[in-house]
Coordinates of C-alpha atoms in Angstrom, one line a residue:
M21 CA -0.3 0.1 -0.1
G22 CA 1.2 3.2 -1.0
V23 CA 2.1 6.3 1.4
G24 CA -0.5 8.3 -0.5
A25 CA -3.1 5.3 -0.5
V26 CA -6.7 6.2 1.2
R27 CA -6.5 3.8 3.7
Y28 CA -4.7 5.0 6.8
V29 CA -1.4 2.9 7.3
R30 CA -0.8 2.8 11.2
G31 CA 2.8 4.1 11.9
V32 CA 3.2 6.1 8.7
N33 CA 6.6 7.5 9.2
A34 CA 10.4 7.0 9.8
D35 CA 10.6 6.5 13.1
A36 CA 11.8 3.3 13.1
S37 CA 14.2 3.8 10.1
A38 CA 15.5 7.1 11.7
S39 CA 16.8 4.9 14.8
A40 CA 18.0 1.8 13.4
S41 CA 20.0 4.1 10.6
A42 CA 21.3 6.5 13.1
S43 CA 22.2 3.5 15.2
A44 CA 24.0 1.8 12.2
A45 CA 25.5 5.5 11.0
G46 CA 27.1 5.9 14.4
T47 CA 28.2 2.3 14.6
G48 CA 29.8 2.3 11.1
A49 CA 31.9 5.5 11.7
D50 CA 33.6 3.5 14.6
A51 CA 34.1 0.4 12.7
R52 CA 35.5 1.2 9.5
P53 CA 38.9 0.8 8.8
E54 CA 41.7 3.2 8.5
G55 CA 41.6 4.8 5.3
A56 CA 39.4 2.3 3.8
G57 CA 35.9 2.5 2.0
T58 CA 33.7 5.4 1.0
G59 CA 30.5 5.6 -0.7
R60 CA 27.2 7.1 0.6
L61 CA 23.7 5.4 1.4
V62 CA 20.6 7.8 1.9
L63 CA 17.4 6.5 3.5
L64 CA 15.0 9.7 2.0
T65 CA 11.9 10.2 4.1
T66 CA 9.1 11.7 2.9
S67 CA 5.5 12.6 4.4
H68 CA 2.3 11.1 3.1
R69 CA 1.0 14.7 4.5
V70 CA 2.5 16.6 2.1
A71 CA 1.6 16.6 -1.3
P72 CA 4.0 14.4 -3.5
G73 CA 6.5 16.3 -5.3
L74 CA 7.0 19.0 -2.7
L75 CA 10.7 17.6 -1.8
S76 CA 13.3 19.7 0.2
W77 CA 16.1 21.3 -2.1
P78 CA 18.7 18.7 -0.1
A79 CA 16.4 15.8 -1.3
W80 CA 16.4 16.8 -4.9
Q81 CA 20.3 17.3 -5.0
I82 CA 20.7 13.9 -3.4
L83 CA 18.3 12.4 -5.8
R84 CA 19.7 14.1 -8.9
A85 CA 23.4 13.2 -7.9
A86 CA 22.7 9.5 -6.8
D87 CA 24.4 6.7 -8.8
R88 CA 21.0 4.5 -7.9
V89 CA 17.5 5.3 -6.7
V90 CA 15.5 2.5 -5.3
S91 CA 12.1 2.0 -4.1
A92 CA 10.6 -1.2 -2.7
D93 CA 7.4 0.3 -3.2
P94 CA 5.9 0.4 -6.8
D95 CA 2.9 2.8 -6.0
H96 CA 4.9 5.4 -4.2
P97 CA 3.4 8.5 -4.7
Q98 CA 7.0 10.1 -5.4
L99 CA 7.5 8.1 -8.3
P100 CA 5.6 10.2 -11.1
Y101 CA 7.1 13.2 -10.0
L102 CA 10.6 12.0 -9.9
R103 CA 10.6 10.4 -13.2
E104 CA 8.9 13.5 -14.6
A105 CA 12.2 15.2 -13.2
G106 CA 14.1 12.7 -15.4
I107 CA 15.3 10.8 -12.2
E108 CA 15.2 6.9 -12.7
V109 CA 14.1 5.0 -10.0
E110 CA 14.4 1.3 -9.4
T111 CA 11.8 -0.7 -8.1
A112 CA 13.6 -2.8 -5.9
A113 CA 14.1 -4.0 -2.1
P114 CA 18.0 -4.6 -2.1
A115 CA 19.3 -6.2 1.3
A116 CA 21.7 -4.2 3.2
R117 CA 24.8 -6.5 1.9
E118 CA 23.7 -5.9 -1.7
L119 CA 23.9 -1.9 -1.2
V120 CA 26.8 -2.1 1.1
D121 CA 28.7 -3.7 -1.7
Y122 CA 27.6 -1.5 -4.1
C123 CA 28.3 1.6 -2.8
V124 CA 31.8 0.7 -1.1
P125 CA 34.1 -0.2 -3.8
E126 CA 33.5 2.4 -6.3
A127 CA 32.0 5.0 -4.0
R128 CA 29.0 5.2 -5.3
T129 CA 25.7 6.6 -3.8
A130 CA 22.6 5.3 -3.4
V131 CA 19.5 6.6 -2.7
V132 CA 16.6 4.2 -0.9
L133 CA 12.9 5.8 -1.2
T134 CA 11.4 4.7 1.9
S135 CA 8.0 3.1 2.1
A136 CA 5.1 3.8 4.0
D137 CA 5.9 0.6 6.4
G138 CA 9.8 1.6 6.9
E139 CA 12.5 -0.2 5.8
S140 CA 13.2 -2.1 8.9
A141 CA 14.7 -5.2 7.3
L142 CA 17.4 -3.1 5.2
T143 CA 17.9 -0.7 8.6
D144 CA 18.4 -3.9 10.8
G145 CA 20.8 -5.4 8.3
L146 CA 22.7 -2.2 8.1
A147 CA 23.0 -2.1 12.0
R148 CA 24.2 -5.6 11.9
L149 CA 26.9 -5.0 9.4
A150 CA 28.2 -2.0 11.1
G151 CA 28.1 -3.4 14.6
S152 CA 30.5 -6.2 13.4
G153 CA 33.1 -4.4 13.2
R154 CA 34.5 -5.9 10.2
E155 CA 33.0 -4.3 7.8
T156 CA 33.9 -1.1 5.4
M157 CA 30.8 1.2 5.6
P158 CA 29.3 3.7 3.3
D159 CA 28.3 6.7 5.1
L160 CA 24.7 6.3 6.1
E161 CA 22.3 9.0 6.3
L162 CA 18.5 9.5 6.9
L163 CA 17.5 12.4 4.8
P164 CA 14.0 14.0 5.2
G165 CA 12.6 14.9 1.9
S166 CA 9.7 16.6 3.4
Y167 CA 8.3 17.3 6.6
D168 CA 5.1 17.5 8.7
L169 CA 3.9 21.1 9.3
P170 CA 2.2 21.9 12.7
G171 CA -1.3 20.3 12.6
A172 CA -0.5 17.7 10.1
R173 CA -1.8 14.7 12.4
L174 CA -5.5 16.5 11.8
L175 CA -5.1 14.8 8.2
D176 CA -4.4 11.5 9.8
L177 CA -7.6 12.1 11.9
V178 CA -9.8 13.2 8.7
Q179 CA -8.7 10.2 6.7
V180 CA -9.3 7.9 9.6
M181 CA -12.7 9.3 9.8
D182 CA -13.4 8.8 6.0
Q183 CA -12.6 5.4 6.4
I184 CA -14.7 4.4 9.5
R185 CA -17.7 6.3 8.2
A186 CA -17.4 4.2 5.2
E187 CA -16.7 0.9 6.6
C188 CA -18.2 0.8 10.0
P189 CA -21.7 -0.6 10.3
W190 CA -22.6 2.0 13.3
S191 CA -20.5 4.9 12.4
S192 CA -22.0 4.7 8.5
V193 CA -25.6 5.0 9.7
R194 CA -25.1 7.9 12.6
T195 CA -26.9 11.2 12.1
H196 CA -26.1 14.7 13.8
R197 CA -29.3 14.0 16.1
D198 CA -27.6 10.4 17.3
L199 CA -24.4 11.9 18.1
A200 CA -25.9 14.8 20.4
K201 CA -25.8 13.5 23.5
Y202 CA -22.1 12.3 23.0
G203 CA -21.0 15.7 22.5
I204 CA -22.7 16.8 25.6
E205 CA -21.1 14.3 27.6
E206 CA -17.6 14.7 26.0
A207 CA -17.7 18.7 26.7
Y208 CA -18.7 17.5 30.5
E209 CA -15.6 15.2 30.7
L210 CA -13.7 17.7 29.4
V211 CA -14.2 20.4 32.2
E212 CA -14.0 17.6 34.4
A213 CA -10.4 17.0 33.5
I214 CA -9.6 20.6 33.7
E215 CA -10.9 21.0 37.2
E216 CA -8.9 17.9 38.3
G217 CA -5.8 19.0 36.9
D218 CA -5.5 16.0 35.3
R219 CA -2.7 16.4 32.0
A220 CA -3.3 13.0 30.5
E221 CA -7.1 12.8 31.0
L222 CA -6.9 16.4 29.3
R223 CA -5.0 15.2 26.3
E224 CA -7.3 12.6 25.9
E225 CA -10.8 14.3 26.4
L226 CA -9.5 17.2 24.2
G227 CA -9.3 14.5 21.7
D228 CA -12.7 12.9 22.6
V229 CA -14.2 16.5 22.0
L230 CA -12.4 16.9 19.0
L231 CA -13.8 13.6 17.4
Q232 CA -16.9 15.0 17.7
V233 CA -16.5 17.9 15.5
V234 CA -14.6 15.6 13.2
F235 CA -17.7 13.1 13.0
H236 CA -20.3 15.6 12.8
A237 CA -18.3 17.2 9.5
R238 CA -18.1 13.6 8.0
I239 CA -21.5 13.0 8.7
A240 CA -22.7 16.5 7.0
Q241 CA -20.4 15.9 4.2
D242 CA -23.0 13.2 3.1
D243 CA -26.0 15.4 3.2
P244 CA -27.9 15.6 -0.3
D245 CA -29.3 19.0 0.4
E246 CA -26.8 21.3 2.0
P247 CA -23.4 19.2 2.3
F248 CA -20.1 20.9 3.8
S249 CA -17.0 19.3 5.0
I250 CA -14.3 19.8 7.9
D251 CA -12.4 22.1 5.5
D252 CA -15.6 24.4 5.6
V253 CA -16.0 24.3 9.1
A254 CA -12.5 25.2 9.8
G255 CA -12.7 27.9 6.9
T256 CA -15.7 29.5 8.6
L257 CA -13.7 29.4 12.2
V258 CA -10.8 31.0 10.6
E259 CA -12.5 33.8 9.2
K260 CA -14.5 34.2 12.2
L261 CA -11.1 34.5 14.2
L262 CA -9.7 36.8 11.8
H263 CA -12.4 39.2 11.9
R264 CA -12.8 38.7 15.6
H265 CA -9.3 39.7 16.4
P266 CA -8.6 43.0 14.3
H267 CA -5.8 43.8 17.1
V268 CA -3.8 40.8 15.8
F269 CA -4.6 40.8 11.8
G270 CA -5.8 44.3 11.6
D271 CA -4.9 47.9 12.7
E272 CA -6.6 48.1 15.7
D273 CA -5.1 48.2 19.1
A274 CA -5.7 46.1 22.0
A275 CA -3.5 46.6 25.2
T276 CA -5.3 44.7 27.6
P277 CA -7.6 41.9 27.8
E278 CA -10.4 43.9 28.4
D279 CA -10.0 45.6 25.0
V280 CA -9.6 42.3 23.4
K281 CA -12.9 41.4 24.8
A282 CA -14.6 44.5 23.9
H283 CA -13.3 43.9 20.4
W284 CA -14.5 40.6 20.5
L285 CA -18.1 41.7 21.5
R286 CA -18.3 44.7 19.1
K287 CA -17.3 42.2 16.1
K288 CA -19.8 39.6 17.3
A289 CA -22.6 42.2 17.5
E290 CA -21.5 43.0 14.0
E291 CA -21.8 39.7 12.6
K292 CA -25.1 38.2 14.6
Q293 CA -27.4 41.7 14.1
R294 CA -29.2 40.6 17.3
E295 CA -32.5 42.4 18.2
S296 CA -32.2 40.9 21.7
V297 CA -29.2 40.6 24.1
T298 CA -30.7 37.0 25.3
E299 CA -30.7 35.7 21.3
G300 CA -28.0 32.5 20.9
I301 CA -28.2 31.7 24.5
P302 CA -29.0 27.8 24.5
L303 CA -31.8 27.3 27.2
A304 CA -30.9 23.6 27.3
Q305 CA -27.6 24.2 29.4
P306 CA -27.7 23.5 32.9
G307 CA -29.6 26.0 34.8
L308 CA -27.0 27.8 37.0
A309 CA -24.9 28.3 33.9
L310 CA -28.2 29.8 32.0
A311 CA -28.7 31.9 34.7
A312 CA -25.3 33.3 34.9
K313 CA -25.1 33.7 31.2
L314 CA -28.2 35.8 30.9
A315 CA -26.7 37.7 33.9
S316 CA -23.7 38.4 31.8
R317 CA -25.4 39.4 28.7
V318 CA -27.3 41.7 30.7
R319 CA -24.3 43.4 32.6
T320 CA -22.5 43.6 29.4
A321 CA -25.4 45.3 27.8
G322 CA -25.4 47.8 30.6
I323 CA -29.3 47.0 31.1
E324 CA -30.8 47.3 34.3
V325 CA -32.9 44.3 34.8
A326 CA -33.8 42.9 38.6
P327 CA -33.9 39.2 38.6
P328 CA -37.8 38.3 39.1
A329 CA -38.8 38.0 42.5
G330 CA -41.0 34.5 43.1
E331 CA -41.6 32.0 45.6
G332 CA -39.4 28.7 45.4
I333 CA -35.9 27.2 45.7
G334 CA -35.5 28.2 41.6
Y335 CA -35.8 32.1 42.1
E336 CA -34.0 32.0 45.0
L337 CA -31.2 30.1 42.9
L338 CA -31.5 32.5 40.0
A339 CA -30.6 35.3 42.6
L340 CA -27.3 33.5 43.7
A341 CA -26.4 32.6 40.1
V342 CA -26.7 36.5 39.2
R343 CA -25.0 37.6 42.6
A344 CA -22.2 35.2 41.7
E345 CA -21.9 36.2 38.0
A346 CA -21.7 39.9 39.3
D347 CA -18.8 39.0 41.7
G348 CA -16.8 37.1 38.8
V349 CA -17.5 33.3 40.2
D350 CA -18.9 30.9 37.9
P351 CA -21.7 29.8 39.8
E352 CA -22.1 26.0 37.9
A353 CA -18.0 25.6 38.8
A354 CA -18.6 26.8 42.1
L355 CA -21.4 24.1 42.7
R356 CA -19.5 21.6 41.1
A357 CA -16.6 22.2 43.6
A358 CA -18.9 22.3 46.5
A359 CA -20.6 18.8 45.4
R360 CA -17.2 17.1 45.2
A361 CA -16.5 18.2 48.3
Y362 CA -19.8 16.7 49.4
R363 CA -18.9 13.5 47.5
D364 CA -15.6 13.2 49.7
A365 CA -17.6 13.8 52.9
V366 CA -19.8 10.8 52.0
V367 CA -16.9 8.6 51.1
A368 CA -15.4 9.5 54.3
A369 CA -18.6 8.6 56.1
E370 CA -18.8 5.1 54.4
G371 CA -15.3 4.5 55.3
S372 CA -16.0 5.2 58.9
A373 CA -19.1 3.2 58.8
R374 CA -17.2 0.0 57.7

């Protein structure tokens, strides 16, 4: 399977090749007899997350200068571009012994275009030869022909989601409504990880929230009437961020966090053109959070609205939530913290009763 194949290949990188060839190179330099052998053996790695043909200048230089270029993968996505550039690539998987014997006597240069699965058999063989102390070894190099950019693994995520959507009996029939409850659950688990300060859990829960975004976007791609993709989602978000950060991407100034918030609220108001400050507040969120959000909107807008008076615990909680928001306290988080303390007390009491 080629590096650029649609299917996701687990471990599509040169980590194994890198470690093995580095080991071989280090050992070979020590093992080479005085004044003996030359030659150069280069393992050229490429990233399937970068468009084929976009190689670094050192990669093109070594490819043009090489006496022999080989690739074990006849479907390697780089091959059409190398051939177009006039570089002859031999489809073969030579063993370490063959390549060493090719390079050393005539001081020749051979380049191995690594495959999606790496070249573990080759690098292991080179390490054994170099480590024997009896071999004249060529210079062994690992040359990255292309590098992953930040965020490149998101491409893997999109690819994996595509395959799951196509082949998984459960995932292939899910709808936005089916997944709605999971989005809420994952958001709560993320908040819990943040409040608990568990870094490993935070990393995992961020992934679970991201999964919901990618899954919903993939479902949306199949809509017959109004399809959109993860690229459309990302594009919309980028446009929003650019518009709401004129102090970063424009000519406006913001010296304090308060200035930034003012920019954000002003730009958001321009975008939404809402008739009421209450528009856009999800009424299905937990009650304390809903009350605090309403109070925040009212305070930010400078509207004088007293909480309605009434009988019962609901109105008392509303008043507490409004007071907490005015004091800069998140009432939902405060209640969760108190509830955790209550839980701990319950557990302690259960322990004492045993």
